[in-house]
Amino acid sequence: MKIINFDHFAATKMRPEVREAMEPFFMQEYGNPQSIHTLADEPREALNKARLQAAELLNAAANEVIFTGSGSESNNLAIKGTAFARMDKGKHIIVSKIEHFSVLNAVKALAKLGFEVSEIPVDKYGSVDPMDVKNALRKDTILVSITHASNEIGTIQDIKEISKIVHENSGAYMHTDANTSCGFISTDVKELGIDMLSAAPHRFYGPKGTGLFYLKKGIRIMPLIDGGIQEFGRRAGTENVPAVAGAGVACELAKKELKDRTAHLLPIQKDIVSGVLGSLDEVYLNGHPEKRLPNNLNFVVKYIEGESMLMWLNNNGIMVASGSACTSKILKSSHVLSAIGVDPALAQGSLLISLGEDNSLEDAAYFVKELPGVVNKLREMSPLYEEVKKKNKV
Amino acid sequence: MPVYSEKVMEHFQNPRNVGEIENADGIGELGNPTCGDIMKIYIKVKDDKIDDIKFKTFGCGAAIATSSMVTELVKGKTLKEAERVSNEVVAEALDGLPPVKMHCSNLAADALHLAVEDYKARKAGKGPIGRVETPEHDENEHDLLEHA
Ligand code: FES
């Protein structure tokens, strides 16, 4: 059976070019880039090259790019790094309600240490109103961190406007979590006007085990890992040279292919939306109708639960995710869905699709053909659906 | 997806006794406060035995498999026997459940017991009981989640 990956936010397949770039640094050029002798030469070169490739994707300078271990680490570095470096200036941090857990749990940890956190609500599309950020700013606000695009509902935020407001009205740093958007829409740091940005190459055909962090020149943060002078002293520890080399190539490919990627993904996304909404009743799409990523879709299928839907689709070779409570390891339904006002019972029917370059229009057609059977089978089993059917009859 | 046993997968894919019974003698309908899921079990009773049983479930794979199993376990059994079927018995019959999914088997056993209770209440002229929200599970249970 053909396997269709509709869960690219979990993992993307590395590009052959990426793997090729990594290969030499496992067995032949295994040196430590920080050594003085010849063994360090090639690995050091590889780091420099990758830094340049990443800088070009972000429109930054090479010495503004730091390689971390993951997108989550980059978020932690932005938030805790700023908090620890600037606690003499204030202890107030602003985030949105729909941030990734690596942001929300980082500020939660800081709150335990005496920092104050404001969580900005979003509207029903998941958009942050820049005016709400303005109103939340205080004299002692040291950081504003708002995601560039939601990893669940795909809504893209107006980071440019938010950043402008933050800088005009406060001394706070502006960070954006671009772990989901980078590689698929423009993440030009100058255009966005931000101080820090997180990105995750494994989300755009790079290797796992490395993250990107943009730190604008002059922005002061405290490292989370102290030790040697690696990564300009901002992240100690021997560099993961193969992964960084691979990440560099993933960045180069992203810059080159950004427009083509959108052009490839949009028709697939469109077919899925019209196919799903056209073939099933009581299903709706979450997130912003226009301001959304080309590679994400989030549906609520009423009266059934996400895990059982996911297991049936899995049976048919289609890999998807869900924000339902039953699929979550902590048995809580998605905080993003609740922030946009989706009732917890409906959030149970959450269906999360994330597309990538290996998907095609045929995949979309196959999915649209298979989904109604799965949904109807589960609805026939659902006491909620039974109630609704009876009500409609009366 | 949690790692389910083959038995769980088999019941999930081919659930037994799905449906409803018109003019059921007892109905157990439970809401699960942990995740918001709902299970409904219908029974038909003859000579103190469960003559027929059907279920409807809005829930995860484990919830569907445990509902299916619990109906299979008690069909044709006496009410007394049905009352003795615990969530552990159901989970065991399915070759175990991941710890994070044990609460779903609670739901199945509780819904069955509620159906029996409802049958008795109706007979005594005090029924039907209607949908019941199961009590909030205590915090310790969430330790299980961390091990999961
Ligand atoms: S019914 Fe929700 S986790 Fe099983």
Coordinates of C-alpha atoms and ligand atoms in Angstrom, one line a residue:
Chain A
M1 CA 0.0 0.0 0.0
K2 CA 1.2 3.5 -0.8
I3 CA 2.0 5.6 2.2
I4 CA 0.8 9.2 2.0
N5 CA 2.5 11.5 4.5
F6 CA 0.0 14.2 5.4
D7 CA 1.9 14.9 8.7
H8 CA 5.0 16.8 7.5
F9 CA 5.0 19.0 10.6
A10 CA 6.1 15.9 12.5
A11 CA 8.8 14.9 9.9
T12 CA 9.9 15.6 6.4
K13 CA 12.1 13.3 4.3
M14 CA 15.6 14.8 3.9
R15 CA 16.5 15.9 0.4
P16 CA 19.2 13.8 -1.2
E17 CA 21.3 17.0 -1.5
V18 CA 21.1 17.4 2.2
R19 CA 22.2 13.9 2.9
E20 CA 25.1 14.2 0.5
A21 CA 26.3 17.4 2.3
M22 CA 26.2 15.6 5.6
E23 CA 27.9 12.4 4.5
P24 CA 31.6 13.4 4.6
F25 CA 31.4 14.6 8.2
F26 CA 30.6 11.2 9.8
M27 CA 33.6 9.2 8.8
Q28 CA 36.1 11.2 6.8
E29 CA 36.0 14.7 8.0
Y30 CA 35.1 13.9 11.6
G31 CA 37.4 16.6 13.1
N32 CA 36.3 19.1 15.7
P33 CA 35.9 22.5 14.1
Q34 CA 37.5 24.2 17.1
S35 CA 40.9 22.4 16.8
I36 CA 43.9 24.2 15.6
H37 CA 45.3 21.3 13.4
T38 CA 44.3 20.2 9.9
L39 CA 41.5 17.8 11.0
A40 CA 39.5 20.9 11.8
D41 CA 39.8 22.6 8.4
E42 CA 36.9 20.9 6.5
P43 CA 34.5 20.8 9.4
R44 CA 35.1 24.5 10.1
E45 CA 34.6 25.3 6.5
A46 CA 31.3 23.4 6.6
L47 CA 30.1 25.4 9.5
N48 CA 31.0 28.7 7.8
K49 CA 29.3 27.6 4.6
A50 CA 26.1 26.5 6.4
R51 CA 26.0 29.7 8.4
L52 CA 26.1 31.7 5.2
Q53 CA 23.4 29.6 3.6
A54 CA 21.2 30.1 6.6
A55 CA 21.9 33.8 6.7
E56 CA 21.0 34.1 3.1
L57 CA 17.6 32.5 3.6
L58 CA 16.9 34.8 6.5
N59 CA 18.5 37.9 4.9
A60 CA 20.7 38.2 7.9
A61 CA 24.5 38.5 8.4
A62 CA 26.4 35.2 8.9
N63 CA 27.4 36.2 12.5
E64 CA 23.8 36.7 13.4
V65 CA 23.0 33.0 12.8
I66 CA 23.4 30.5 15.7
F67 CA 22.9 26.8 15.3
T68 CA 21.1 25.1 18.2
G69 CA 19.8 21.6 18.7
S70 CA 16.2 22.1 17.7
G71 CA 13.5 24.6 17.1
S72 CA 12.4 24.2 20.7
E73 CA 15.9 25.0 21.9
S74 CA 15.9 28.2 19.8
N75 CA 12.6 29.3 21.3
N76 CA 14.0 28.6 24.8
L77 CA 17.1 30.5 24.0
A78 CA 15.1 33.5 22.9
I79 CA 12.9 33.5 25.9
K80 CA 15.0 32.4 28.8
G81 CA 18.1 34.0 27.2
T82 CA 16.4 37.4 27.1
A83 CA 14.8 37.0 30.5
F84 CA 18.1 36.2 32.2
A85 CA 20.0 38.9 30.4
R86 CA 17.4 41.6 31.0
M87 CA 15.9 40.9 34.4
D88 CA 17.4 44.1 35.7
K89 CA 15.3 46.0 33.2
G90 CA 12.0 44.3 33.9
K91 CA 10.3 41.0 34.3
H92 CA 7.3 41.3 32.0
I93 CA 7.0 39.0 28.9
I94 CA 4.2 39.0 26.3
V95 CA 3.3 35.9 24.2
S96 CA 0.1 34.8 22.4
K97 CA -2.3 32.1 23.6
I98 CA -1.5 29.9 20.5
E99 CA 2.2 29.6 20.9
H100 CA 4.0 26.3 20.6
F101 CA 4.7 24.5 24.0
S102 CA 8.3 25.3 23.7
V103 CA 7.3 29.0 24.1
L104 CA 4.4 28.5 26.5
N105 CA 6.2 26.1 28.9
A106 CA 9.3 28.3 28.8
V107 CA 7.4 31.3 30.0
K108 CA 5.6 29.1 32.5
A109 CA 8.9 28.1 33.9
L110 CA 10.0 31.8 34.1
A111 CA 6.7 32.7 35.9
K112 CA 7.8 30.3 38.6
L113 CA 10.9 32.4 39.0
G114 CA 9.0 35.6 39.4
F115 CA 8.5 36.8 35.8
E116 CA 5.1 38.1 34.7
V117 CA 3.6 36.8 31.6
S118 CA 0.7 38.3 29.5
E119 CA -1.0 35.9 27.1
I120 CA -2.6 37.8 24.2
P121 CA -5.9 36.2 23.0
V122 CA -6.6 35.6 19.3
D123 CA -9.7 36.0 17.2
K124 CA -11.7 33.1 15.7
Y125 CA -9.2 32.8 12.9
G126 CA -6.3 32.7 15.3
S127 CA -5.0 36.1 14.4
V128 CA -3.3 38.3 17.0
D129 CA -4.6 41.9 16.9
P130 CA -1.4 44.1 17.0
M131 CA -3.4 46.6 19.0
D132 CA -3.8 44.0 21.8
V133 CA 0.0 43.7 21.9
K134 CA 0.3 47.5 22.1
N135 CA -2.1 47.6 25.0
A136 CA -0.3 44.9 26.8
L137 CA 3.1 46.6 26.6
R138 CA 4.5 48.0 29.9
K139 CA 7.5 49.9 31.0
D140 CA 9.0 46.7 32.3
T141 CA 8.2 44.5 29.2
I142 CA 11.5 43.0 28.1
L143 CA 10.3 40.6 25.4
V144 CA 7.4 40.0 23.0
S145 CA 7.3 36.5 21.4
I146 CA 4.6 35.8 18.8
T147 CA 4.6 32.8 16.5
H148 CA 5.0 33.6 12.8
A149 CA 2.5 31.0 11.7
S150 CA 0.6 28.5 13.8
N151 CA 1.7 24.9 13.7
E152 CA -1.9 23.8 14.2
I153 CA -4.2 26.1 12.2
G154 CA -1.6 27.6 9.9
T155 CA -2.7 31.2 10.5
I156 CA 0.0 33.7 9.6
Q157 CA 0.5 36.7 12.0
D158 CA 1.3 40.2 11.0
I159 CA 4.7 40.1 12.6
K160 CA 5.9 43.1 10.7
E161 CA 3.2 45.3 12.2
I162 CA 3.5 43.8 15.7
S163 CA 7.3 44.3 15.7
K164 CA 6.9 47.9 14.6
I165 CA 4.5 48.6 17.4
V166 CA 6.7 46.8 20.0
H167 CA 9.8 48.8 19.0
E168 CA 7.9 52.1 18.7
N169 CA 6.3 51.8 22.1
S170 CA 8.8 49.9 24.3
G171 CA 12.3 48.8 24.8
A172 CA 11.2 45.1 24.5
Y173 CA 12.9 42.7 22.2
M174 CA 10.8 41.1 19.5
H175 CA 11.1 37.3 18.8
T176 CA 9.1 35.2 16.4
D177 CA 8.8 31.5 16.3
A178 CA 9.2 30.6 12.7
N179 CA 9.6 26.9 13.2
T180 CA 6.6 26.2 11.1
S181 CA 6.8 28.9 8.5
C182 CA 10.5 28.9 7.6
G183 CA 11.1 27.1 4.4
F184 CA 7.6 27.7 3.1
I185 CA 7.0 31.4 3.3
S186 CA 9.4 34.3 3.4
T187 CA 11.2 34.7 6.7
D188 CA 13.2 37.8 5.8
V189 CA 14.3 39.2 9.2
K190 CA 14.8 42.7 7.9
E191 CA 11.4 42.7 6.3
L192 CA 9.8 41.4 9.5
G193 CA 11.8 43.9 11.6
I194 CA 12.4 41.4 14.4
D195 CA 15.3 40.9 16.9
M196 CA 15.2 37.1 17.1
L197 CA 13.8 34.3 15.1
S198 CA 13.6 30.5 15.5
A199 CA 13.5 28.0 12.7
A200 CA 13.6 24.3 12.3
P201 CA 15.4 22.8 9.3
H202 CA 14.0 19.3 9.8
R203 CA 10.6 20.8 8.9
F204 CA 11.9 21.8 5.5
Y205 CA 13.8 18.7 4.3
G206 CA 16.8 19.2 6.5
P207 CA 18.1 16.8 9.2
K208 CA 16.7 16.4 12.8
G209 CA 18.9 17.5 15.6
T210 CA 19.6 21.0 14.7
G211 CA 17.7 24.3 15.0
L212 CA 18.3 27.8 13.6
F213 CA 18.4 30.9 15.7
Y214 CA 18.7 34.4 14.4
L215 CA 20.0 37.0 16.8
K216 CA 20.2 40.5 15.6
K217 CA 23.5 42.3 16.1
G218 CA 23.5 44.2 19.4
I219 CA 20.7 42.1 21.0
R220 CA 21.9 40.8 24.3
I221 CA 20.9 37.4 25.6
M222 CA 22.4 35.0 28.1
P223 CA 23.4 31.6 26.8
L224 CA 21.5 28.5 28.2
I225 CA 24.6 26.3 27.7
D226 CA 27.8 27.7 29.1
G227 CA 31.2 26.4 28.1
G228 CA 33.4 27.0 25.1
I229 CA 33.2 29.8 22.5
Q230 CA 31.2 27.8 19.9
E231 CA 28.4 29.7 18.1
F232 CA 29.9 33.1 19.2
G233 CA 29.7 32.1 22.8
R234 CA 25.9 31.9 22.6
R235 CA 25.7 28.1 22.6
A236 CA 28.6 26.1 23.9
G237 CA 29.2 22.4 23.0
T238 CA 30.9 20.7 20.1
E239 CA 29.0 21.5 17.0
N240 CA 26.8 18.8 15.3
V241 CA 28.8 19.3 12.1
P242 CA 26.9 16.8 9.8
A243 CA 23.5 18.2 10.9
V244 CA 24.6 21.8 10.5
A245 CA 26.0 21.1 7.0
G246 CA 22.7 19.5 6.1
A247 CA 20.7 22.3 7.5
G248 CA 22.7 24.8 5.4
V249 CA 21.8 23.0 2.2
A250 CA 18.2 22.8 3.3
C251 CA 18.3 26.6 3.8
E252 CA 19.8 27.1 0.4
L253 CA 17.2 24.9 -1.3
A254 CA 14.4 26.7 0.6
K255 CA 15.6 30.1 -0.7
K256 CA 15.8 28.8 -4.2
E257 CA 12.5 27.0 -4.2
L258 CA 10.3 29.1 -2.0
K259 CA 8.0 30.2 -4.8
D260 CA 7.8 26.8 -6.4
R261 CA 6.9 25.2 -3.1
T262 CA 3.9 27.4 -2.7
A263 CA 2.9 26.9 -6.3
H264 CA 3.1 23.1 -5.8
L265 CA 1.3 23.1 -2.5
L266 CA -1.6 25.5 -3.0
P267 CA -3.5 23.4 -5.6
I268 CA -3.2 20.3 -3.4
Q269 CA -4.4 22.3 -0.4
K270 CA -7.3 23.7 -2.4
D271 CA -8.4 20.3 -3.6
I272 CA -8.4 18.9 -0.1
V273 CA -10.5 21.8 1.2
S274 CA -13.1 21.7 -1.5
G275 CA -13.2 17.9 -1.5
V276 CA -13.6 17.5 2.2
L277 CA -16.1 20.3 2.6
G278 CA -18.0 19.2 -0.5
S279 CA -18.3 15.5 0.4
L280 CA -19.1 15.7 4.2
D281 CA -21.6 17.6 6.2
E282 CA -20.9 19.0 9.6
V283 CA -17.2 19.6 8.9
Y284 CA -15.4 22.9 9.0
L285 CA -12.0 24.4 8.4
N286 CA -10.1 26.2 11.2
G287 CA -7.7 29.0 10.8
H288 CA -7.6 32.1 8.6
P289 CA -9.3 31.7 5.2
E290 CA -6.5 33.6 3.3
K291 CA -3.7 34.4 5.7
R292 CA -2.5 30.9 6.1
L293 CA 0.4 28.6 5.3
P294 CA 0.2 26.8 2.0
N295 CA 1.0 23.4 3.6
N296 CA -1.4 23.2 6.5
L297 CA -5.1 22.3 7.0
N298 CA -7.0 21.9 10.2
F299 CA -10.6 20.5 10.1
V300 CA -13.1 19.7 12.8
V301 CA -15.2 16.7 11.9
K302 CA -18.2 16.8 14.2
Y303 CA -19.5 13.9 16.3
I304 CA -16.4 11.7 16.0
E305 CA -13.0 11.6 17.8
G306 CA -9.7 12.3 16.2
E307 CA -7.7 9.2 17.3
S308 CA -10.1 6.7 15.9
M309 CA -10.3 8.7 12.7
L310 CA -6.5 8.8 12.6
M311 CA -6.3 5.1 13.1
W312 CA -8.7 4.3 10.3
L313 CA -6.9 6.7 7.9
N314 CA -3.6 5.1 8.9
N315 CA -5.2 1.7 7.9
N316 CA -5.7 3.2 4.5
G317 CA -2.2 4.4 4.2
I318 CA -2.8 8.0 5.1
M319 CA -0.8 9.5 7.9
V320 CA -2.4 12.5 9.7
A321 CA -2.5 14.1 13.1
S322 CA -5.2 15.4 15.4
G323 CA -5.5 17.9 18.2
S324 CA -8.0 15.8 20.1
A325 CA -7.6 15.1 23.8
C326 CA -7.5 11.4 23.2
T327 CA -4.5 11.7 20.9
S328 CA -2.6 14.0 23.2
K329 CA -0.2 12.4 25.7
I330 CA -1.7 14.5 28.5
L331 CA -5.3 13.9 27.5
K332 CA -6.0 17.6 26.9
S333 CA -7.4 18.9 23.7
S334 CA -5.5 21.5 21.7
H335 CA -4.9 24.9 23.4
V336 CA -4.9 26.5 20.0
L337 CA -8.4 25.2 19.2
S338 CA -9.7 26.3 22.5
A339 CA -8.1 29.8 22.0
I340 CA -10.0 30.2 18.7
G341 CA -13.2 29.2 20.5
V342 CA -13.7 25.7 19.4
D343 CA -15.8 23.9 21.9
P344 CA -13.9 21.0 23.6
A345 CA -16.4 18.4 22.4
L346 CA -15.9 19.6 18.8
A347 CA -12.1 19.7 19.3
Q348 CA -12.3 16.0 19.7
G349 CA -13.0 15.7 16.0
S350 CA -9.8 17.6 15.1
L351 CA -8.0 16.5 11.9
L352 CA -4.6 18.1 11.2
I353 CA -3.0 17.9 7.8
S354 CA 0.4 19.1 6.9
L355 CA 1.6 18.8 3.3
G356 CA 5.1 18.6 1.8
E357 CA 6.9 18.2 -1.5
D358 CA 6.2 14.4 -1.8
N359 CA 2.5 15.1 -1.9
S360 CA 0.5 15.3 -5.1
L361 CA -2.9 16.1 -6.5
E362 CA -3.5 12.3 -6.6
D363 CA -2.8 12.1 -2.9
A364 CA -5.4 14.8 -2.3
A365 CA -7.9 12.9 -4.5
Y366 CA -7.3 9.6 -2.7
F367 CA -7.7 11.2 0.7
V368 CA -10.9 13.0 -0.3
K369 CA -12.2 9.6 -1.6
E370 CA -11.3 7.7 1.5
L371 CA -12.3 10.1 4.3
P372 CA -16.1 10.0 4.0
G373 CA -16.1 6.2 4.5
V374 CA -14.0 6.5 7.6
V375 CA -16.1 9.4 9.0
N376 CA -19.4 7.7 8.3
K377 CA -18.3 4.4 9.8
L378 CA -17.3 6.3 13.0
R379 CA -20.4 8.4 13.0
E380 CA -22.6 5.3 12.7
M381 CA -21.0 4.3 16.0
S382 CA -21.3 7.7 17.7
P383 CA -24.0 8.4 20.3
L384 CA -23.7 12.1 19.5
Y385 CA -24.5 11.6 15.8
E386 CA -27.5 9.4 16.8
E387 CA -28.9 12.2 18.9
V388 CA -28.5 14.7 16.2
K389 CA -30.1 12.4 13.6
K390 CA -33.1 11.9 15.9
K391 CA -33.4 15.6 16.5
N392 CA -33.3 16.4 12.8
K393 CA -36.1 13.8 12.2
V394 CA -38.4 15.4 14.7
Chain B
M1 CA -0.9 6.4 18.0
P2 CA -0.5 4.4 21.3
V3 CA 0.9 1.0 20.9
Y4 CA -2.2 -1.2 20.9
S5 CA -2.3 -5.0 21.2
E6 CA -3.5 -7.0 18.2
K7 CA -6.7 -7.8 20.0
V8 CA -7.4 -4.1 20.5
M9 CA -6.8 -3.4 16.8
E10 CA -9.0 -6.4 15.9
H11 CA -11.9 -5.1 18.0
F12 CA -11.4 -1.6 16.8
Q13 CA -11.5 -2.6 13.2
N14 CA -14.4 -5.1 13.6
P15 CA -16.4 -3.9 16.6
R16 CA -19.0 -6.3 17.8
N17 CA -22.5 -5.3 18.8
V18 CA -22.5 -1.8 17.4
G19 CA -25.9 -0.1 17.4
E20 CA -28.9 0.6 19.5
I21 CA -31.8 -1.4 20.9
E22 CA -35.2 0.0 20.4
N23 CA -37.2 -0.4 23.6
A24 CA -34.1 -1.3 25.6
D25 CA -34.6 -2.5 29.2
G26 CA -31.6 -0.6 30.4
I27 CA -29.4 2.1 29.0
G28 CA -26.0 3.2 30.5
E29 CA -24.8 6.5 29.1
L30 CA -21.6 7.9 30.5
G31 CA -19.5 11.0 29.7
N32 CA -15.8 10.8 30.3
P33 CA -14.5 13.9 32.1
T34 CA -10.9 13.1 31.3
C35 CA -11.3 13.6 27.5
G36 CA -14.9 14.4 26.9
D37 CA -15.9 11.1 25.3
I38 CA -19.2 9.4 25.5
M39 CA -20.3 5.8 25.7
K40 CA -23.8 4.4 25.6
I41 CA -24.7 0.8 26.2
Y42 CA -28.2 -0.7 25.7
I43 CA -29.3 -4.0 27.2
K44 CA -32.3 -6.3 26.7
V45 CA -32.9 -8.5 29.7
K46 CA -34.6 -11.9 29.9
D47 CA -34.7 -14.1 32.9
D48 CA -32.1 -12.0 34.7
K49 CA -29.8 -12.6 31.8
I50 CA -28.4 -10.1 29.2
D51 CA -30.3 -11.3 26.1
D52 CA -29.0 -8.7 23.8
I53 CA -26.5 -5.8 24.1
K54 CA -25.5 -3.0 21.8
F55 CA -23.2 0.0 22.1
K56 CA -22.4 3.4 20.6
T57 CA -19.2 5.2 21.4
F58 CA -17.7 8.6 20.7
G59 CA -14.1 8.1 21.6
C60 CA -10.6 6.9 20.8
G61 CA -9.5 3.5 19.5
A62 CA -9.3 2.1 23.0
A63 CA -12.8 3.3 23.8
I64 CA -14.2 1.6 20.8
A65 CA -12.3 -1.6 21.4
T66 CA -13.2 -1.8 25.1
S67 CA -16.9 -1.1 24.4
S68 CA -16.9 -3.9 21.8
M69 CA -15.1 -6.3 24.2
V70 CA -17.4 -5.5 27.2
T71 CA -20.5 -6.3 25.1
E72 CA -19.0 -9.6 24.0
L73 CA -17.9 -10.5 27.5
V74 CA -21.4 -10.2 29.0
K75 CA -23.8 -11.2 26.2
G76 CA -25.9 -14.1 27.5
K77 CA -24.5 -13.7 31.0
T78 CA -26.5 -13.1 34.1
L79 CA -26.8 -9.5 35.5
K80 CA -24.8 -10.6 38.5
E81 CA -22.0 -11.7 36.3
A82 CA -22.2 -8.5 34.3
E83 CA -21.9 -6.5 37.5
R84 CA -18.7 -8.3 38.3
V85 CA -17.0 -7.3 35.0
S86 CA -14.4 -4.7 36.0
N87 CA -12.3 -2.4 33.8
E88 CA -9.3 -4.7 34.5
V89 CA -11.2 -7.7 33.2
V90 CA -12.0 -5.8 30.0
A91 CA -8.4 -4.6 29.6
E92 CA -7.0 -8.1 30.2
A93 CA -9.4 -9.6 27.7
L94 CA -7.9 -7.2 25.2
D95 CA -4.3 -8.3 26.1
G96 CA -3.8 -5.1 28.0
L97 CA -4.0 -1.4 27.3
P98 CA -1.4 1.4 27.3
P99 CA -1.5 3.1 30.8
V100 CA -2.7 6.3 29.3
K101 CA -5.7 4.5 27.9
M102 CA -6.8 2.7 31.1
H103 CA -9.4 5.4 31.8
C104 CA -11.2 4.4 28.5
S105 CA -11.7 0.9 29.9
N106 CA -13.2 2.4 33.1
L107 CA -15.7 4.0 30.8
A108 CA -16.7 0.7 29.2
A109 CA -17.2 -1.1 32.5
D110 CA -18.9 1.8 34.1
A111 CA -21.4 2.2 31.2
L112 CA -22.2 -1.5 31.4
H113 CA -22.9 -1.3 35.2
L114 CA -24.9 1.8 34.7
A115 CA -27.1 0.0 32.1
V116 CA -27.8 -2.8 34.7
E117 CA -28.5 -0.2 37.3
D118 CA -30.8 1.6 34.9
Y119 CA -32.7 -1.6 34.2
K120 CA -33.2 -2.2 37.9
A121 CA -34.3 1.4 38.5
R122 CA -36.8 1.2 35.7
K123 CA -38.2 -2.0 37.1
A124 CA -38.6 -0.3 40.5
G125 CA -40.3 2.6 38.7
K126 CA -37.4 4.9 39.4
G127 CA -35.8 5.1 36.0
P128 CA -34.5 5.9 33.5
I129 CA -31.3 7.3 34.9
G130 CA -30.2 9.2 31.8
R131 CA -26.7 10.4 30.9
V132 CA -24.2 10.5 33.8
E133 CA -20.9 12.3 34.0
T134 CA -18.4 10.1 35.6
P135 CA -16.6 11.7 38.5
E136 CA -13.4 13.5 37.9
H137 CA -10.5 11.1 38.3
D138 CA -8.0 12.0 41.0
E139 CA -4.8 13.7 40.2
N140 CA -2.6 10.6 41.0
E141 CA -4.0 8.9 38.0
H142 CA -2.2 11.5 35.9
D143 CA 1.1 10.1 37.1
L144 CA 0.3 7.2 34.8
L145 CA 0.3 9.6 31.9
E146 CA 3.8 10.6 32.6
H147 CA 4.9 7.0 32.5
A148 CA 3.1 6.5 29.2
Ligands
FES1 S1 -11.9 7.8 25.0 FE1 -10.6 9.6 25.1 S2 -8.7 8.7 25.4 FE2 -9.9 7.0 25.2

